[in-house]
GROMACS .gro file of C-alpha atoms in nm:
model
  286
    1MET     CA    1   8.844   3.686   8.278
    2ASN     CA    2   8.667   3.804   8.592
    3TYR     CA    3   8.355   3.600   8.686
    4THR     CA    4   8.057   3.681   8.919
    5ALA     CA    5   7.931   3.509   9.200
    6GLU     CA    6   7.617   3.305   9.001
    7GLN     CA    7   7.882   3.164   8.702
    8ILE     CA    8   8.114   3.028   8.968
    9ILE     CA    9   7.817   2.841   9.145
   10SER     CA   10   7.691   2.754   8.775
   11PHE     CA   11   8.049   2.605   8.665
   12THR     CA   12   8.072   2.424   8.982
   13ASP     CA   13   7.710   2.261   8.992
   14ALA     CA   14   7.759   2.146   8.664
   15PHE     CA   15   8.096   1.993   8.767
   16ARG     CA   16   7.955   1.843   9.064
   17ASN     CA   17   7.679   1.745   8.826
   18LYS     CA   18   7.918   1.576   8.585
   19THR     CA   19   7.782   1.817   8.302
   20LEU     CA   20   8.062   2.019   8.207
   21PRO     CA   21   8.223   1.972   7.912
   22LYS     CA   22   8.550   1.841   7.915
   23GLU     CA   23   8.744   2.082   7.733
   24ARG     CA   24   8.612   2.354   8.010
   25TRP     CA   25   8.821   2.130   8.284
   26THR     CA   26   9.112   2.334   8.265
   27HIS     CA   27   9.363   2.470   8.520
   28GLU     CA   28   9.151   2.770   8.611
   29MET     CA   29   8.885   2.560   8.657
   30HIS     CA   30   9.002   2.337   8.872
   31VAL     CA   31   9.116   2.669   9.119
   32ILE     CA   32   8.758   2.781   9.102
   33ALA     CA   33   8.634   2.448   9.224
   34ALA     CA   34   8.906   2.442   9.470
   35PHE     CA   35   8.742   2.759   9.612
   36ARG     CA   36   8.393   2.641   9.627
   37PHE     CA   37   8.504   2.342   9.823
   38CYS     CA   38   8.693   2.536  10.039
   39TYR     CA   39   8.415   2.748  10.116
   40GLU     CA   40   8.160   2.499  10.209
   41PHE     CA   41   8.363   2.244  10.424
   42GLU     CA   42   8.637   2.245  10.678
   43GLU     CA   43   9.004   2.141  10.557
   44GLU     CA   44   8.965   1.765  10.560
   45LYS     CA   45   8.632   1.732  10.460
   46GLY     CA   46   8.653   1.965  10.175
   47LEU     CA   47   8.969   1.733  10.046
   48ILE     CA   48   8.740   1.444  10.060
   49GLU     CA   49   8.423   1.604   9.882
   50ILE     CA   50   8.678   1.757   9.599
   51ARG     CA   51   8.855   1.391   9.542
   52GLU     CA   52   8.550   1.225   9.513
   53ALA     CA   53   8.422   1.497   9.283
   54ILE     CA   54   8.706   1.467   9.055
   55ARG     CA   55   8.708   1.121   9.062
   56ASN     CA   56   8.331   1.091   8.939
   57TYR     CA   57   8.376   1.367   8.673
   58ASN     CA   58   8.689   1.217   8.519
   59ILE     CA   59   8.477   0.857   8.492
   60ALA     CA   60   8.163   1.065   8.342
   61VAL     CA   61   8.383   1.232   8.067
   62GLY     CA   62   8.583   0.937   7.966
   63THR     CA   63   8.900   0.968   8.158
   64VAL     CA   64   9.035   0.675   8.326
   65ASN     CA   65   9.150   0.731   8.713
   66THR     CA   66   9.493   0.517   8.705
   67ALA     CA   67   9.809   0.472   8.843
   68HIS     CA   68   9.876   0.688   8.514
   69SER     CA   69   9.632   0.889   8.428
   70GLY     CA   70   9.307   1.078   8.569
   71TYR     CA   71   9.274   1.192   8.977
   72HIS     CA   72   9.600   1.318   9.100
   73GLU     CA   73   9.621   1.309   9.462
   74THR     CA   74   9.918   1.507   9.523
   75ILE     CA   75   9.826   1.819   9.290
   76THR     CA   76   9.488   1.839   9.471
   77VAL     CA   77   9.604   1.833   9.792
   78PHE     CA   78   9.846   2.113   9.722
   79TRP     CA   79   9.620   2.322   9.540
   80MET     CA   80   9.377   2.298   9.848
   81LYS     CA   81   9.655   2.373  10.064
   82LEU     CA   82   9.764   2.677   9.909
   83ILE     CA   83   9.410   2.802   9.845
   84ARG     CA   84   9.339   2.764  10.192
   85ALA     CA   85   9.658   2.968  10.307
   86TRP     CA   86   9.574   3.245  10.107
   87GLN     CA   87   9.219   3.247  10.202
   88TYR     CA   88   9.374   3.311  10.566
   89TYR     CA   89   9.520   3.599  10.494
   90CYS     CA   90   9.297   3.750  10.205
   91SER     CA   91   8.959   3.619  10.210
   92ARG     CA   92   8.697   3.873  10.217
   93LYS     CA   93   8.447   3.623  10.260
   94GLU     CA   94   8.308   3.675   9.903
   95ILE     CA   95   8.364   3.387   9.664
   96ALA     CA   96   8.384   3.598   9.347
   97SER     CA   97   8.606   3.874   9.450
   98ASP     CA   98   8.836   3.590   9.636
   99VAL     CA   99   8.854   3.385   9.297
  100ASN     CA  100   8.914   3.679   9.070
  101ARG     CA  101   9.177   3.800   9.291
  102PHE     CA  102   9.355   3.459   9.352
  103LEU     CA  103   9.333   3.404   8.950
  104ALA     CA  104   9.500   3.775   8.922
  105SER     CA  105   9.760   3.685   9.129
  106PRO     CA  106  10.112   3.489   9.071
  107LEU     CA  107   9.980   3.243   9.309
  108SER     CA  108   9.771   3.101   9.033
  109ALA     CA  109  10.026   3.020   8.795
  110LYS     CA  110  10.025   2.607   8.707
  111ASP     CA  111  10.375   2.594   8.730
  112LEU     CA  112  10.402   2.705   9.100
  113MET     CA  113  10.374   2.337   9.183
  114PHE     CA  114  10.740   2.282   9.107
  115ASP     CA  115  10.866   2.566   9.352
  116PHE     CA  116  10.792   2.250   9.585
  117TYR     CA  117  10.812   1.934   9.399
  118SER     CA  118  11.062   1.801   9.132
  119ARG     CA  119  10.884   1.691   8.821
  120GLY     CA  120  11.015   1.331   8.903
  121LEU     CA  121  10.836   1.309   9.246
  122LEU     CA  122  10.510   1.491   9.126
  123PHE     CA  123  10.466   1.313   8.799
  124SER     CA  124  10.515   0.991   9.004
  125VAL     CA  125  10.298   0.688   9.036
  126GLN     CA  126  10.325   0.728   9.427
  127ALA     CA  127  10.240   1.113   9.383
  128ARG     CA  128   9.925   1.030   9.184
  129THR     CA  129   9.783   0.752   9.390
  130TYR     CA  130   9.887   0.922   9.705
  131PHE     CA  131   9.978   1.251   9.864
  132VAL     CA  132  10.350   1.294   9.927
  133LYS     CA  133  10.510   1.563  10.077
  134PRO     CA  134  10.709   1.839   9.875
  135ASP     CA  135  11.091   1.775   9.790
  136VAL     CA  136  11.202   2.075   9.702
  137LYS     CA  137  11.035   2.303   9.935
  138ALA     CA  138  10.838   2.206  10.247
  139PHE     CA  139  10.437   2.333  10.277
  140SER     CA  140  10.549   2.565  10.567
  141LYS     CA  141  10.642   2.799  10.307
  142LEU     CA  142  10.330   2.844  10.163
  143ASP     CA  143  10.257   3.143  10.443
  144GLU     CA  144  10.570   3.326  10.277
  145TYR     CA  145  10.480   3.242   9.935
  146VAL     CA  146  10.116   3.420   9.975
  147LEU     CA  147  10.259   3.718  10.172
  148LYS     CA  148  10.527   3.786   9.915
  149SER     CA  149  10.239   3.774   9.661
  150ILE     CA  150  10.092   4.096   9.803
  151GLY     CA  151  10.138   4.418   9.664
  152ASP     CA  152   9.916   4.612   9.859
  153HIS     CA  153   9.763   4.637  10.195
  154SER     CA  154   9.401   4.613  10.023
  155GLN     CA  155   9.486   4.261   9.949
  156LEU     CA  156   9.487   4.146  10.305
  157ASN     CA  157   9.218   4.070  10.514
  158ASP     CA  158   9.130   4.307  10.792
  159LYS     CA  159   9.217   4.034  11.037
  160SER     CA  160   9.549   3.956  10.895
  161PHE     CA  161   9.664   4.335  10.798
  162LEU     CA  162   9.644   4.405  11.189
  163TRP     CA  163   9.789   4.063  11.313
  164LEU     CA  164  10.091   4.156  11.051
  165PHE     CA  165  10.108   4.467  11.174
  166GLU     CA  166  10.096   4.396  11.556
  167ILE     CA  167  10.345   4.140  11.532
  168CYS     CA  168  10.584   4.339  11.311
  169ARG     CA  169  10.561   4.095  10.982
  170LEU     CA  170  10.393   4.364  10.762
  171ASP     CA  171  10.609   4.421  10.481
  172PRO     CA  172  10.680   4.767  10.534
  173THR     CA  173  10.632   4.860  10.130
  174LEU     CA  174  10.287   4.795  10.201
  175PHE     CA  175  10.233   5.028  10.503
  176THR     CA  176  10.176   5.331  10.311
  177HIS     CA  177   9.955   5.648  10.381
  178GLU     CA  178   9.662   5.489  10.321
  179ALA     CA  179   9.735   5.182  10.542
  180HIS     CA  180   9.811   5.436  10.808
  181ILE     CA  181   9.429   5.532  10.773
  182ARG     CA  182   9.318   5.202  10.799
  183LEU     CA  183   9.485   5.082  11.085
  184ALA     CA  184   9.314   5.398  11.257
  185TRP     CA  185   8.988   5.317  11.122
  186LEU     CA  186   9.004   4.940  11.209
  187LYS     CA  187   9.145   5.007  11.556
  188ILE     CA  188   8.860   5.272  11.628
  189ARG     CA  189   8.591   5.013  11.532
  190GLU     CA  190   8.763   4.781  11.742
  191ALA     CA  191   8.809   4.989  12.066
  192GLY     CA  192   8.748   5.356  12.031
  193VAL     CA  193   8.914   5.678  11.963
  194GLU     CA  194   9.103   5.702  12.289
  195ASN     CA  195   9.193   5.343  12.295
  196ALA     CA  196   9.275   5.339  11.934
  197SER     CA  197   9.544   5.641  11.993
  198GLU     CA  198   9.720   5.459  12.279
  199ASP     CA  199   9.716   5.124  12.072
  200ILE     CA  200   9.841   5.286  11.718
  201CYS     CA  201  10.136   5.460  11.922
  202ARG     CA  202  10.254   5.125  12.085
  203MET     CA  203  10.238   4.934  11.763
  204LEU     CA  204  10.393   5.216  11.563
  205ILE     CA  205  10.673   5.216  11.810
  206ASN     CA  206  10.732   4.827  11.826
  207TYR     CA  207  10.728   4.865  11.432
  208THR     CA  208  10.939   5.099  11.394
  209ASN     CA  209  11.183   4.963  11.609
  210ALA     CA  210  11.153   4.645  11.459
  211LEU     CA  211  11.240   4.829  11.135
  212GLY     CA  212  11.540   4.996  11.258
  213VAL     CA  213  11.348   5.318  11.197
  214ARG     CA  214  11.266   5.471  11.552
  215SER     CA  215  11.296   5.816  11.452
  216LYS     CA  216  11.037   5.796  11.196
  217PHE     CA  217  10.729   5.745  11.488
  218ASN     CA  218  10.520   6.070  11.529
  219LYS     CA  219  10.317   6.085  11.837
  220THR     CA  220  10.187   6.403  11.747
  221LEU     CA  221  10.077   6.301  11.397
  222THR     CA  222   9.974   5.960  11.512
  223VAL     CA  223   9.715   6.076  11.758
  224ALA     CA  224   9.621   6.368  11.514
  225ALA     CA  225   9.548   6.120  11.217
  226VAL     CA  226   9.345   5.894  11.452
  227ARG     CA  227   9.122   6.197  11.521
  228ALA     CA  228   9.089   6.302  11.175
  229VAL     CA  229   8.993   5.935  11.085
  230TRP     CA  230   8.770   5.975  11.344
  231HIS     CA  231   8.623   6.306  11.275
  232PHE     CA  232   8.512   6.188  10.949
  233MET     CA  233   8.352   5.798  11.100
  234GLN     CA  234   8.114   6.020  11.273
  235LYS     CA  235   7.969   6.224  10.974
  236GLU     CA  236   7.862   5.890  10.813
  237ASN     CA  237   7.879   5.519  10.967
  238ILE     CA  238   8.018   5.294  10.686
  239ASP     CA  239   8.146   4.969  10.749
  240ASP     CA  240   8.399   4.910  10.449
  241PHE     CA  241   8.738   5.089  10.460
  242ASP     CA  242   8.755   5.131  10.065
  243LEU     CA  243   8.351   5.277  10.059
  244PHE     CA  244   8.497   5.523  10.357
  245VAL     CA  245   8.806   5.677  10.203
  246GLU     CA  246   8.621   5.676   9.887
  247ARG     CA  247   8.353   5.902  10.069
  248PHE     CA  248   8.581   6.118  10.233
  249PRO     CA  249   8.907   6.167   9.977
  250ARG     CA  250   9.047   6.407  10.188
  251LEU     CA  251   9.191   6.159  10.438
  252LYS     CA  252   9.410   6.003  10.150
  253ASN     CA  253   9.445   6.286   9.856
  254ASP     CA  254   9.499   6.578  10.104
  255PHE     CA  255   9.604   6.477  10.440
  256ARG     CA  256   9.891   6.717  10.464
  257LYS     CA  257   9.673   6.984  10.390
  258LEU     CA  258   9.376   6.853  10.679
  259ILE     CA  259   9.655   6.853  10.930
  260ASP     CA  260   9.791   7.183  10.884
  261SER     CA  261   9.436   7.312  10.904
  262HIS     CA  262   9.475   7.219  11.281
  263TYR     CA  263   9.829   7.342  11.348
  264GLY     CA  264   9.984   7.665  11.280
  265TYR     CA  265  10.366   7.527  11.275
  266ASP     CA  266  10.526   7.202  11.141
  267ILE     CA  267  10.388   6.905  11.337
  268PHE     CA  268  10.597   6.670  11.071
  269ASN     CA  269  10.920   6.774  11.180
  270ASN     CA  270  10.898   6.965  11.471
  271PRO     CA  271  11.080   6.729  11.733
  272MET     CA  272  10.881   6.790  12.065
  273ALA     CA  273  10.593   6.672  11.833
  274LYS     CA  274  10.758   6.359  11.755
  275ILE     CA  275  10.796   6.232  12.142
  276GLU     CA  276  10.479   6.427  12.292
  277TYR     CA  277  10.122   6.490  12.162
  278MET     CA  278  10.091   6.870  12.126
  279GLN     CA  279   9.725   6.949  12.047
  280PRO     CA  280   9.600   7.150  11.747
  281ASP     CA  281   9.664   7.563  11.801
  282LEU     CA  282   9.424   7.681  11.529
  283LEU     CA  283   9.127   7.430  11.487
  284PRO     CA  284   9.079   7.187  11.737
  285PHE     CA  285   8.966   6.776  11.647
  286THR     CA  286   8.593   6.699  11.696
   0.00000   0.00000   0.00000
């Protein structure tokens, strides 16, 4: 099920007001509530607020908070930390989009906790009453779990996409042709077309070197791609990349033909084109 922002607010308000039916307080609803508190509060304050809200809700619906039932501190901390790690890399600052994408990811699985905690420790009195550190995997692995769950560059927010590429930590399976176009679009918006060309060439050289595929870098193709993206950016001011490629599908679906309209020879395989930028001989970029 995809939730609207209105549904998320309505549900979490009912939870806070202690009017939500007990049978609706499922794992999925716990996750949705955690997102709302992560949106509204900084890390420490968010944990304090959701801890109090769960305890009060339990009392209202007849669930006793003891050392053996009701509120569980370690489980609450785990999900709040995981959601905040996911938000860092993937949040688009739209709660409905964020909630739905997280729930559709493998990170939302209830049993994920056991990748970090043994059942004996997690279900102990100590873990229910106080936060205990994981005994299987450290929380430092949360970022790794988030990044492994990503199946497409579009799941990353713009800031994280650029940062991961800059430090050569972007999974190469995510760096598709569309991701190349996104990189150009973002860097042009950030620094202008000329600086974008220089920055992207530098970043691509570092990235291909890190992957051991330096021979794949093609300077002419890289600069031509930036200029092609800039050409379409000048036609219409669109501040969302998905909308941009939807509006100008040639960049995504007919890129080779688009580039070939500017060059009368094969820049994709020309040895000189790989190391030096070669001006188009058929049609200049505008």
